[in-house]
PDB file of C-alpha atoms and ligand atoms in Angstrom:
ATOM      1  CA  MET A   1      -0.179   0.089   0.073  1.00 50.00           C
ATOM      2  CA  SER A   2       1.316   3.563  -0.780  1.00 47.00           C
ATOM      3  CA  ASP A   3       1.729   6.128   1.995  1.00 49.00           C
ATOM      4  CA  ASP A   4      -0.493   8.422  -0.025  1.00 47.00           C
ATOM      5  CA  ALA A   5      -3.381   5.954   0.020  1.00 46.00           C
ATOM      6  CA  ALA A   6      -2.791   5.354   3.729  1.00 47.00           C
ATOM      7  CA  ALA A   7      -2.936   9.089   4.444  1.00 45.00           C
ATOM      8  CA  ALA A   8      -6.559   8.964   3.537  1.00 44.00           C
ATOM      9  CA  ARG A   9      -7.487   6.664   6.444  1.00 49.00           C
ATOM     10  CA  PRO A  10      -8.183   7.975   9.777  1.00 47.00           C
ATOM     11  CA  GLY A  11      -6.098   6.754  12.828  1.00 61.00           C
ATOM     12  CA  LEU A  12      -3.142   5.595  10.958  1.00 71.00           C
ATOM     13  CA  ASP A  13       0.338   6.758  11.561  1.00 76.00           C
ATOM     14  CA  THR A  14       2.362   5.796   8.666  1.00 80.00           C
ATOM     15  CA  THR A  15       5.568   7.262  10.323  1.00 83.00           C
ATOM     16  CA  VAL A  16       5.719   4.492  12.987  1.00 86.00           C
ATOM     17  CA  SER A  17       6.121   0.913  12.056  1.00 87.00           C
ATOM     18  CA  HIS A  18       3.399  -1.423  13.622  1.00 87.00           C
ATOM     19  CA  SER A  19       3.302  -5.047  14.651  1.00 82.00           C
ATOM     20  CA  ALA A  20       0.394  -6.077  12.198  1.00 85.00           C
ATOM     21  CA  ARG A  21       2.058  -4.449   9.244  1.00 89.00           C
ATOM     22  CA  ILE A  22       5.421  -5.807   9.722  1.00 89.00           C
ATOM     23  CA  TRP A  23       3.885  -9.179  10.134  1.00 86.00           C
ATOM     24  CA  ASN A  24       2.032  -8.704   6.948  1.00 89.00           C
ATOM     25  CA  TYR A  25       5.310  -7.837   5.200  1.00 91.00           C
ATOM     26  CA  TRP A  26       7.124 -11.070   6.492  1.00 89.00           C
ATOM     27  CA  LEU A  27       4.196 -13.179   5.403  1.00 88.00           C
ATOM     28  CA  GLY A  28       4.404 -11.865   2.007  1.00 87.00           C
ATOM     29  CA  GLY A  29       1.463  -9.562   2.023  1.00 87.00           C
ATOM     30  CA  LYS A  30       1.048  -5.867   0.471  1.00 87.00           C
ATOM     31  CA  ASP A  31      -0.655  -4.092   3.173  1.00 87.00           C
ATOM     32  CA  ASN A  32       2.251  -2.308   4.676  1.00 91.00           C
ATOM     33  CA  PHE A  33       4.175   0.903   4.386  1.00 91.00           C
ATOM     34  CA  ALA A  34       7.934   1.887   3.784  1.00 93.00           C
ATOM     35  CA  VAL A  35       8.426   2.497   7.639  1.00 92.00           C
ATOM     36  CA  ASP A  36       7.260  -1.250   8.224  1.00 91.00           C
ATOM     37  CA  ARG A  37       9.270  -2.728   5.494  1.00 93.00           C
ATOM     38  CA  GLU A  38      12.400  -0.732   6.660  1.00 91.00           C
ATOM     39  CA  ALA A  39      11.789  -2.005  10.194  1.00 89.00           C
ATOM     40  CA  GLY A  40      11.045  -5.634   8.954  1.00 90.00           C
ATOM     41  CA  ASP A  41      14.211  -5.654   7.058  1.00 91.00           C
ATOM     42  CA  ARG A  42      16.328  -4.454   9.683  1.00 88.00           C
ATOM     43  CA  VAL A  43      14.944  -7.088  12.258  1.00 88.00           C
ATOM     44  CA  ALA A  44      15.368  -9.723   9.534  1.00 90.00           C
ATOM     45  CA  ALA A  45      19.097  -8.597   8.793  1.00 89.00           C
ATOM     46  CA  MET A  46      19.583  -9.229  12.681  1.00 87.00           C
ATOM     47  CA  LEU A  47      17.753 -12.499  12.828  1.00 86.00           C
ATOM     48  CA  PRO A  48      17.322 -13.970   9.432  1.00 87.00           C
ATOM     49  CA  ILE A  49      15.038 -16.732  10.725  1.00 86.00           C
ATOM     50  CA  ILE A  50      12.432 -14.331  11.672  1.00 86.00           C
ATOM     51  CA  VAL A  51      10.612 -14.622   8.254  1.00 87.00           C
ATOM     52  CA  ALA A  52      10.416 -18.263   8.556  1.00 88.00           C
ATOM     53  CA  GLN A  53       9.292 -17.887  12.076  1.00 89.00           C
ATOM     54  CA  ALA A  54       6.389 -15.546  11.186  1.00 89.00           C
ATOM     55  CA  ARG A  55       5.475 -18.223   8.529  1.00 89.00           C
ATOM     56  CA  ALA A  56       5.685 -21.139  10.990  1.00 92.00           C
ATOM     57  CA  ASP A  57       3.478 -19.314  13.430  1.00 91.00           C
ATOM     58  CA  ARG A  58       0.806 -18.683  10.605  1.00 91.00           C
ATOM     59  CA  ALA A  59       1.090 -22.411   9.765  1.00 94.00           C
ATOM     60  CA  PHE A  60       0.447 -23.237  13.432  1.00 97.00           C
ATOM     61  CA  LEU A  61      -2.592 -21.132  13.338  1.00 97.00           C
ATOM     62  CA  GLY A  62      -3.853 -23.427  10.453  1.00 97.00           C
ATOM     63  CA  ARG A  63      -3.085 -26.727  12.152  1.00 97.00           C
ATOM     64  CA  ALA A  64      -4.458 -25.585  15.484  1.00 98.00           C
ATOM     65  CA  VAL A  65      -7.884 -24.406  13.957  1.00 98.00           C
ATOM     66  CA  ARG A  66      -8.091 -27.591  11.794  1.00 98.00           C
ATOM     67  CA  TYR A  67      -7.620 -29.615  15.100  1.00 98.00           C
ATOM     68  CA  LEU A  68     -10.028 -27.515  17.137  1.00 98.00           C
ATOM     69  CA  ALA A  69     -12.903 -27.595  14.218  1.00 98.00           C
ATOM     70  CA  GLY A  70     -11.936 -31.273  13.401  1.00 98.00           C
ATOM     71  CA  PRO A  71     -11.241 -33.867  16.214  1.00 97.00           C
ATOM     72  CA  ALA A  72     -12.104 -31.290  19.038  1.00 98.00           C
ATOM     73  CA  GLY A  73     -15.455 -30.558  17.526  1.00 98.00           C
ATOM     74  CA  VAL A  74     -15.450 -26.825  18.316  1.00 98.00           C
ATOM     75  CA  ARG A  75     -17.865 -24.547  16.407  1.00 98.00           C
ATOM     76  CA  GLN A  76     -17.090 -21.310  17.794  1.00 98.00           C
ATOM     77  CA  PHE A  77     -13.802 -19.186  17.785  1.00 98.00           C
ATOM     78  CA  LEU A  78     -12.745 -16.025  19.425  1.00 98.00           C
ATOM     79  CA  ASP A  79      -9.563 -14.793  17.494  1.00 98.00           C
ATOM     80  CA  ILE A  80      -7.938 -11.772  19.492  1.00 98.00           C
ATOM     81  CA  GLY A  81      -5.227 -10.211  17.795  1.00 96.00           C
ATOM     82  CA  THR A  82      -6.403 -11.182  14.386  1.00 94.00           C
ATOM     83  CA  GLY A  83      -3.676  -9.547  12.193  1.00 90.00           C
ATOM     84  CA  LEU A  84      -4.228  -8.364   8.696  1.00 89.00           C
ATOM     85  CA  PRO A  85      -6.152 -10.695   6.473  1.00 87.00           C
ATOM     86  CA  THR A  86      -3.798 -13.151   4.668  1.00 84.00           C
ATOM     87  CA  ALA A  87      -4.465 -16.493   3.033  1.00 80.00           C
ATOM     88  CA  ASP A  88      -6.343 -18.978   5.243  1.00 89.00           C
ATOM     89  CA  ASN A  89      -7.611 -16.789   7.922  1.00 94.00           C
ATOM     90  CA  THR A  90      -9.263 -18.602  10.907  1.00 97.00           C
ATOM     91  CA  HIS A  91     -12.858 -18.567   9.443  1.00 96.00           C
ATOM     92  CA  GLN A  92     -11.693 -19.951   6.139  1.00 95.00           C
ATOM     93  CA  VAL A  93      -9.750 -22.805   7.952  1.00 97.00           C
ATOM     94  CA  ALA A  94     -12.550 -23.473  10.427  1.00 98.00           C
ATOM     95  CA  GLN A  95     -15.500 -23.273   7.963  1.00 98.00           C
ATOM     96  CA  ARG A  96     -13.697 -25.573   5.506  1.00 97.00           C
ATOM     97  CA  VAL A  97     -13.951 -28.299   8.393  1.00 98.00           C
ATOM     98  CA  ALA A  98     -17.369 -26.937   9.642  1.00 98.00           C
ATOM     99  CA  PRO A  99     -19.206 -24.619   7.507  1.00 98.00           C
ATOM    100  CA  GLU A 100     -21.511 -23.750  10.291  1.00 98.00           C
ATOM    101  CA  ALA A 101     -18.556 -22.411  12.468  1.00 98.00           C
ATOM    102  CA  ARG A 102     -18.863 -18.900  13.932  1.00 98.00           C
ATOM    103  CA  ILE A 103     -15.845 -16.649  14.428  1.00 97.00           C
ATOM    104  CA  VAL A 104     -15.378 -13.256  16.114  1.00 97.00           C
ATOM    105  CA  TYR A 105     -12.307 -11.406  15.299  1.00 97.00           C
ATOM    106  CA  VAL A 106     -10.862  -8.751  17.554  1.00 97.00           C
ATOM    107  CA  ASP A 107      -7.798  -6.400  16.797  1.00 95.00           C
ATOM    108  CA  ASN A 108      -7.130  -2.933  17.904  1.00 94.00           C
ATOM    109  CA  ASP A 109      -5.016  -1.746  14.900  1.00 90.00           C
ATOM    110  CA  PRO A 110      -7.031   0.782  12.529  1.00 89.00           C
ATOM    111  CA  LEU A 111      -5.547  -0.698   9.479  1.00 87.00           C
ATOM    112  CA  VAL A 112      -6.964  -4.204  10.344  1.00 90.00           C
ATOM    113  CA  LEU A 113     -10.205  -2.695  10.988  1.00 90.00           C
ATOM    114  CA  SER A 114     -10.157  -0.988   7.718  1.00 88.00           C
ATOM    115  CA  HIS A 115      -9.580  -4.622   6.004  1.00 88.00           C
ATOM    116  CA  ALA A 116     -12.246  -6.180   8.317  1.00 86.00           C
ATOM    117  CA  ARG A 117     -14.508  -6.809   5.251  1.00 83.00           C
ATOM    118  CA  ALA A 118     -12.249  -9.567   3.956  1.00 80.00           C
ATOM    119  CA  LEU A 119     -12.472 -11.183   7.445  1.00 81.00           C
ATOM    120  CA  LEU A 120     -16.414 -11.111   7.235  1.00 85.00           C
ATOM    121  CA  THR A 121     -16.913 -13.470   4.217  1.00 91.00           C
ATOM    122  CA  SER A 122     -18.462 -16.030   6.114  1.00 94.00           C
ATOM    123  CA  SER A 123     -20.008 -19.344   4.619  1.00 95.00           C
ATOM    124  CA  PRO A 124     -23.915 -18.921   4.513  1.00 97.00           C
ATOM    125  CA  GLU A 125     -24.176 -21.480   7.239  1.00 97.00           C
ATOM    126  CA  GLY A 126     -21.858 -19.883   9.608  1.00 98.00           C
ATOM    127  CA  ARG A 127     -21.234 -16.252  11.022  1.00 97.00           C
ATOM    128  CA  CYS A 128     -18.239 -13.854  11.198  1.00 96.00           C
ATOM    129  CA  ASP A 129     -17.907 -10.809  13.187  1.00 96.00           C
ATOM    130  CA  TYR A 130     -15.265  -8.234  13.807  1.00 96.00           C
ATOM    131  CA  ILE A 131     -14.693  -6.170  17.006  1.00 96.00           C
ATOM    132  CA  ASP A 132     -12.431  -3.156  17.046  1.00 96.00           C
ATOM    133  CA  ALA A 133     -11.157  -3.488  20.818  1.00 97.00           C
ATOM    134  CA  ASP A 134      -8.057  -4.017  22.806  1.00 97.00           C
ATOM    135  CA  LEU A 135      -7.136  -7.359  24.489  1.00 98.00           C
ATOM    136  CA  ARG A 136      -6.579  -5.255  27.607  1.00 98.00           C
ATOM    137  CA  GLU A 137     -10.360  -4.758  27.906  1.00 97.00           C
ATOM    138  CA  PRO A 138     -11.644  -8.274  28.255  1.00 98.00           C
ATOM    139  CA  GLU A 139     -15.087  -7.290  29.421  1.00 97.00           C
ATOM    140  CA  LYS A 140     -15.615  -5.171  26.072  1.00 97.00           C
ATOM    141  CA  VAL A 141     -14.256  -8.033  24.069  1.00 98.00           C
ATOM    142  CA  LEU A 142     -16.556 -10.586  25.743  1.00 98.00           C
ATOM    143  CA  ALA A 143     -19.713  -8.439  25.528  1.00 98.00           C
ATOM    144  CA  GLY A 144     -19.020  -7.849  21.813  1.00 98.00           C
ATOM    145  CA  ALA A 145     -18.410 -11.419  21.117  1.00 98.00           C
ATOM    146  CA  ALA A 146     -21.556 -12.520  23.004  1.00 98.00           C
ATOM    147  CA  GLN A 147     -23.499 -10.838  20.064  1.00 97.00           C
ATOM    148  CA  THR A 148     -22.283 -13.694  17.807  1.00 98.00           C
ATOM    149  CA  LEU A 149     -21.115 -16.435  20.168  1.00 98.00           C
ATOM    150  CA  ASP A 150     -23.137 -18.578  22.475  1.00 98.00           C
ATOM    151  CA  PHE A 151     -21.111 -18.699  25.774  1.00 98.00           C
ATOM    152  CA  THR A 152     -22.969 -21.836  26.909  1.00 98.00           C
ATOM    153  CA  GLN A 153     -21.413 -23.854  24.089  1.00 98.00           C
ATOM    154  CA  PRO A 154     -17.654 -24.510  23.805  1.00 98.00           C
ATOM    155  CA  VAL A 155     -15.567 -21.709  22.361  1.00 98.00           C
ATOM    156  CA  ALA A 156     -11.821 -21.881  21.269  1.00 98.00           C
ATOM    157  CA  LEU A 157     -10.186 -18.580  22.400  1.00 98.00           C
ATOM    158  CA  LEU A 158      -7.262 -17.909  20.151  1.00 98.00           C
ATOM    159  CA  LEU A 159      -4.454 -15.558  21.445  1.00 98.00           C
ATOM    160  CA  LEU A 160      -1.889 -15.982  18.630  1.00 97.00           C
ATOM    161  CA  GLY A 161       1.031 -13.603  18.572  1.00 95.00           C
ATOM    162  CA  VAL A 162      -0.498 -11.047  20.691  1.00 97.00           C
ATOM    163  CA  LEU A 163       0.354 -11.864  24.502  1.00 98.00           C
ATOM    164  CA  HIS A 164       3.792 -10.737  23.872  1.00 97.00           C
ATOM    165  CA  HIS A 165       2.516  -7.308  23.255  1.00 96.00           C
ATOM    166  CA  ILE A 166       1.244  -7.127  26.819  1.00 98.00           C
ATOM    167  CA  PRO A 167       4.589  -5.988  28.793  1.00 97.00           C
ATOM    168  CA  SER A 168       3.409  -7.048  32.288  1.00 98.00           C
ATOM    169  CA  THR A 169       3.311 -10.820  32.781  1.00 98.00           C
ATOM    170  CA  ASP A 170       0.915 -10.337  35.663  1.00 98.00           C
ATOM    171  CA  GLN A 171      -1.486  -8.215  33.436  1.00 98.00           C
ATOM    172  CA  ALA A 172      -1.338 -10.835  30.603  1.00 98.00           C
ATOM    173  CA  GLN A 173      -1.859 -13.579  33.002  1.00 98.00           C
ATOM    174  CA  GLU A 174      -4.994 -11.814  34.527  1.00 98.00           C
ATOM    175  CA  ILE A 175      -6.427 -11.096  30.996  1.00 98.00           C
ATOM    176  CA  VAL A 176      -6.229 -14.659  30.063  1.00 98.00           C
ATOM    177  CA  ARG A 177      -7.776 -15.850  33.535  1.00 98.00           C
ATOM    178  CA  GLN A 178     -10.666 -13.390  32.945  1.00 98.00           C
ATOM    179  CA  LEU A 179     -11.134 -14.641  29.285  1.00 98.00           C
ATOM    180  CA  VAL A 180     -10.996 -18.274  30.148  1.00 98.00           C
ATOM    181  CA  ALA A 181     -13.297 -17.815  33.088  1.00 98.00           C
ATOM    182  CA  ALA A 182     -16.077 -16.664  30.641  1.00 98.00           C
ATOM    183  CA  LEU A 183     -15.765 -19.766  28.701  1.00 98.00           C
ATOM    184  CA  PRO A 184     -17.891 -22.879  29.526  1.00 98.00           C
ATOM    185  CA  PRO A 185     -16.258 -26.325  30.138  1.00 98.00           C
ATOM    186  CA  GLY A 186     -15.106 -28.211  26.955  1.00 98.00           C
ATOM    187  CA  SER A 187     -13.831 -24.865  25.628  1.00 98.00           C
ATOM    188  CA  PHE A 188     -10.184 -24.522  24.344  1.00 98.00           C
ATOM    189  CA  LEU A 189      -7.386 -21.907  24.715  1.00 98.00           C
ATOM    190  CA  ALA A 190      -4.662 -21.642  22.008  1.00 98.00           C
ATOM    191  CA  ILE A 191      -1.650 -19.457  22.456  1.00 98.00           C
ATOM    192  CA  ASN A 192       1.307 -18.662  20.367  1.00 97.00           C
ATOM    193  CA  HIS A 193       4.045 -16.462  21.962  1.00 97.00           C
ATOM    194  CA  SER A 194       7.553 -15.416  21.302  1.00 96.00           C
ATOM    195  CA  THR A 195      10.390 -16.480  23.230  1.00 97.00           C
ATOM    196  CA  SER A 196      14.252 -16.476  22.893  1.00 97.00           C
ATOM    197  CA  ALA A 197      14.645 -20.195  23.942  1.00 97.00           C
ATOM    198  CA  VAL A 198      15.833 -21.229  20.456  1.00 95.00           C
ATOM    199  CA  SER A 199      17.944 -18.274  19.123  1.00 93.00           C
ATOM    200  CA  GLY A 200      18.939 -16.553  22.476  1.00 96.00           C
ATOM    201  CA  ALA A 201      20.675 -13.241  22.175  1.00 95.00           C
ATOM    202  CA  ALA A 202      19.991 -12.907  18.403  1.00 92.00           C
ATOM    203  CA  MET A 203      16.359 -12.817  19.208  1.00 93.00           C
ATOM    204  CA  GLU A 204      16.659 -10.610  22.191  1.00 95.00           C
ATOM    205  CA  ASP A 205      18.720  -8.188  20.090  1.00 93.00           C
ATOM    206  CA  ALA A 206      16.084  -8.255  17.326  1.00 90.00           C
ATOM    207  CA  VAL A 207      13.313  -7.658  19.774  1.00 92.00           C
ATOM    208  CA  ALA A 208      15.158  -4.782  21.565  1.00 93.00           C
ATOM    209  CA  HIS A 209      15.606  -3.137  17.991  1.00 89.00           C
ATOM    210  CA  TRP A 210      11.774  -3.784  17.343  1.00 87.00           C
ATOM    211  CA  ASN A 211      11.022  -2.054  20.526  1.00 91.00           C
ATOM    212  CA  ARG A 212      13.076   0.955  19.635  1.00 88.00           C
ATOM    213  CA  VAL A 213      11.311   1.460  16.379  1.00 82.00           C
ATOM    214  CA  GLY A 214       7.903  -0.333  16.391  1.00 81.00           C
ATOM    215  CA  THR A 215       4.563  -0.392  18.197  1.00 84.00           C
ATOM    216  CA  PRO A 216       3.328  -2.176  20.116  1.00 91.00           C
ATOM    217  CA  THR A 217       6.444  -3.382  22.138  1.00 94.00           C
ATOM    218  CA  MET A 218       7.201  -7.089  22.453  1.00 94.00           C
ATOM    219  CA  THR A 219       8.163  -8.859  25.758  1.00 98.00           C
ATOM    220  CA  LEU A 220       9.632 -12.309  25.276  1.00 98.00           C
ATOM    221  CA  ARG A 221       8.805 -14.982  27.695  1.00 98.00           C
ATOM    222  CA  SER A 222      10.236 -18.238  28.404  1.00 98.00           C
ATOM    223  CA  PRO A 223       8.436 -21.559  27.638  1.00 98.00           C
ATOM    224  CA  GLU A 224       7.789 -21.990  31.267  1.00 98.00           C
ATOM    225  CA  GLN A 225       6.230 -18.579  31.646  1.00 98.00           C
ATOM    226  CA  ILE A 226       4.193 -19.439  28.448  1.00 98.00           C
ATOM    227  CA  ALA A 227       3.200 -22.694  30.025  1.00 98.00           C
ATOM    228  CA  ARG A 228       1.610 -20.796  32.952  1.00 98.00           C
ATOM    229  CA  PHE A 229      -0.962 -19.219  30.847  1.00 98.00           C
ATOM    230  CA  PHE A 230      -2.458 -22.647  30.619  1.00 98.00           C
ATOM    231  CA  ASP A 231      -2.808 -23.221  34.467  1.00 98.00           C
ATOM    232  CA  GLY A 232      -5.944 -25.052  35.350  1.00 98.00           C
ATOM    233  CA  LEU A 233      -6.421 -26.365  31.724  1.00 98.00           C
ATOM    234  CA  ASP A 234      -5.531 -29.707  30.288  1.00 98.00           C
ATOM    235  CA  LEU A 235      -2.823 -29.340  27.425  1.00 98.00           C
ATOM    236  CA  VAL A 236      -3.422 -31.528  24.543  1.00 98.00           C
ATOM    237  CA  PRO A 237      -0.267 -33.510  23.318  1.00 98.00           C
ATOM    238  CA  PRO A 238       2.503 -32.414  22.495  1.00 97.00           C
ATOM    239  CA  GLY A 239       2.084 -29.817  25.224  1.00 98.00           C
ATOM    240  CA  VAL A 240       3.908 -26.353  25.005  1.00 98.00           C
ATOM    241  CA  VAL A 241       6.391 -26.523  22.301  1.00 98.00           C
ATOM    242  CA  SER A 242       7.931 -24.461  19.322  1.00 97.00           C
ATOM    243  CA  CYS A 243       5.021 -23.734  16.991  1.00 96.00           C
ATOM    244  CA  SER A 244       6.801 -25.579  14.087  1.00 95.00           C
ATOM    245  CA  LEU A 245       6.811 -28.715  16.314  1.00 95.00           C
ATOM    246  CA  TRP A 246       3.268 -28.757  17.299  1.00 97.00           C
ATOM    247  CA  ARG A 247       1.660 -31.503  15.364  1.00 95.00           C
ATOM    248  CA  PRO A 248       3.704 -30.805  12.249  1.00 92.00           C
ATOM    249  CA  ASP A 249       2.705 -32.071   8.815  1.00 85.00           C
ATOM    250  CA  ILE A 250       5.830 -34.208   8.214  1.00 76.00           C
ATOM    251  CA  SER A 251       6.555 -35.854   4.715  1.00 73.00           C
ATOM    252  CA  PRO A 252       9.249 -38.333   4.082  1.00 71.00           C
ATOM    253  CA  LEU A 253      10.949 -35.632   2.008  1.00 72.00           C
ATOM    254  CA  ASN A 254      11.086 -32.628   4.563  1.00 72.00           C
ATOM    255  CA  GLY A 255      11.246 -34.667   7.828  1.00 77.00           C
ATOM    256  CA  GLN A 256      11.028 -32.813  11.300  1.00 82.00           C
ATOM    257  CA  PRO A 257      11.176 -28.790  10.802  1.00 88.00           C
ATOM    258  CA  PRO A 258      13.617 -27.101  12.872  1.00 90.00           C
ATOM    259  CA  PRO A 259      12.260 -25.154  16.052  1.00 94.00           C
ATOM    260  CA  VAL A 260      11.669 -21.348  16.033  1.00 95.00           C
ATOM    261  CA  ASP A 261      11.236 -18.854  18.715  1.00 96.00           C
ATOM    262  CA  GLU A 262       7.488 -19.056  18.809  1.00 96.00           C
ATOM    263  CA  PHE A 263       6.172 -21.405  21.497  1.00 98.00           C
ATOM    264  CA  CYS A 264       2.508 -22.495  21.554  1.00 98.00           C
ATOM    265  CA  GLY A 265       0.031 -24.718  23.072  1.00 98.00           C
ATOM    266  CA  VAL A 266      -3.518 -25.753  23.015  1.00 98.00           C
ATOM    267  CA  ALA A 267      -5.554 -26.633  26.056  1.00 98.00           C
ATOM    268  CA  ARG A 268      -9.131 -27.715  26.983  1.00 98.00           C
ATOM    269  CA  LYS A 269     -11.106 -26.402  29.850  1.00 98.00           C
ATOM    270  CA  PRO A 270     -12.212 -29.152  31.951  1.00 98.00           C
TER     271      PRO A 270
HETATM  272  C1  LIG B   1       1.955 -10.506  15.290  1.00 76.85           C
HETATM  273  S1  LIG B   1       0.320 -10.316  14.679  1.00 76.85           S
HETATM  274  C2  LIG B   1      -0.547 -11.916  14.930  1.00 76.85           C
HETATM  275  C3  LIG B   1      -1.537 -12.066  13.801  1.00 76.85           C
HETATM  276  C4  LIG B   1      -2.281 -13.377  13.762  1.00 76.85           C
HETATM  277  N1  LIG B   1      -2.870 -13.724  14.966  1.00 76.85           N
HETATM  278  C5  LIG B   1      -1.245 -14.476  13.524  1.00 76.85           C
HETATM  279  O1  LIG B   1      -0.823 -15.296  14.373  1.00 76.85           O
HETATM  280  O2  LIG B   1      -0.757 -14.751  12.401  1.00 76.85           O
HETATM  281  C6  LIG B   1      -0.236  -9.314  16.267  1.00 76.85           C
HETATM  282  C7  LIG B   1      -1.590  -8.799  16.041  1.00 76.85           C
HETATM  283  O3  LIG B   1      -2.082  -8.357  17.349  1.00 76.85           O
HETATM  284  C8  LIG B   1      -2.711  -7.197  17.376  1.00 76.85           C
HETATM  285  N2  LIG B   1      -2.580  -6.522  18.741  1.00 76.85           N
HETATM  286  C9  LIG B   1      -1.444  -6.153  19.327  1.00 76.85           C
HETATM  287  N3  LIG B   1      -1.741  -5.620  20.647  1.00 76.85           N
HETATM  288  C10 LIG B   1      -3.116  -5.711  20.815  1.00 76.85           C
HETATM  289  C11 LIG B   1      -4.054  -5.392  21.706  1.00 76.85           C
HETATM  290  N4  LIG B   1      -3.751  -4.962  22.965  1.00 76.85           N
HETATM  291  N5  LIG B   1      -5.330  -5.638  21.560  1.00 76.85           N
HETATM  292  C12 LIG B   1      -5.673  -6.264  20.479  1.00 76.85           C
HETATM  293  N6  LIG B   1      -5.061  -6.441  19.395  1.00 76.85           N
HETATM  294  C13 LIG B   1      -3.650  -6.190  19.514  1.00 76.85           C
HETATM  295  C14 LIG B   1      -1.893  -6.436  16.302  1.00 76.85           C
HETATM  296  O4  LIG B   1      -2.575  -5.153  15.834  1.00 76.85           O
HETATM  297  C15 LIG B   1      -1.620  -7.360  15.227  1.00 76.85           C
HETATM  298  O5  LIG B   1      -2.709  -7.464  14.308  1.00 76.85           O
END
């Protein structure tokens, strides 16, 4: 997208790089500005694996949603920190398995809001909605989601690539606790979160750079801290692992993929 086209959109600051747009750039999308590409290239120069990492994260979304709509039998999804639309958004993956699935997307980025139409192309049997809200306002998110989702039936709560944008671990845990408390038994929580367990200082330096040039800031957490978000829930195998290793699609040709610095898990509320 050109910076001129962006200037016409209210609420957009094209002088500061933003998480959703850098992410879109790494995923090969077009909805990003010069400042995002520059920041994305700088981070990728410091940590070349970051682009593969973003793609592994997105591939995890596909496998997790296929599992949730398939064997787990979930028909309702609350996807907070949606990101810009790309190939295989949550509703497309879920509704391929279960056309009647209902999906509510939530993001606080004005550019994601301006692209929300692409996220609302529900199958006729299902439903999609988009809420312009902040993860730090769980009551607002839940009230908005209740317009579309039935909170007496299982819901899959997806927090993919978003909790690391909450700097305080206590606050992030409290948000997860409040959201999960609103879900009935049989619901699921899926999380994907950045760490430095694999690349160490290279990832930490890249994130320090990100935090100087981009918004919102990122806070890396250890796999143990990520696992704590699932307290009280039953993790499904293989537990909390690098997202490239969560039930990977292994073929005899490509073997086991290398781990990346995004750790994830999927758990069921008993
Ligand atoms: C790295 S992208 C992840 C996109 C997608 N979930 C995925 O896994 O591919 C993070 C998204 O979270 C959104 N986000 C960041 N902080 C947020 C907050 N406090 N409330 C709602 N959305 C937020 C950003 O705007 C961005 O779209």
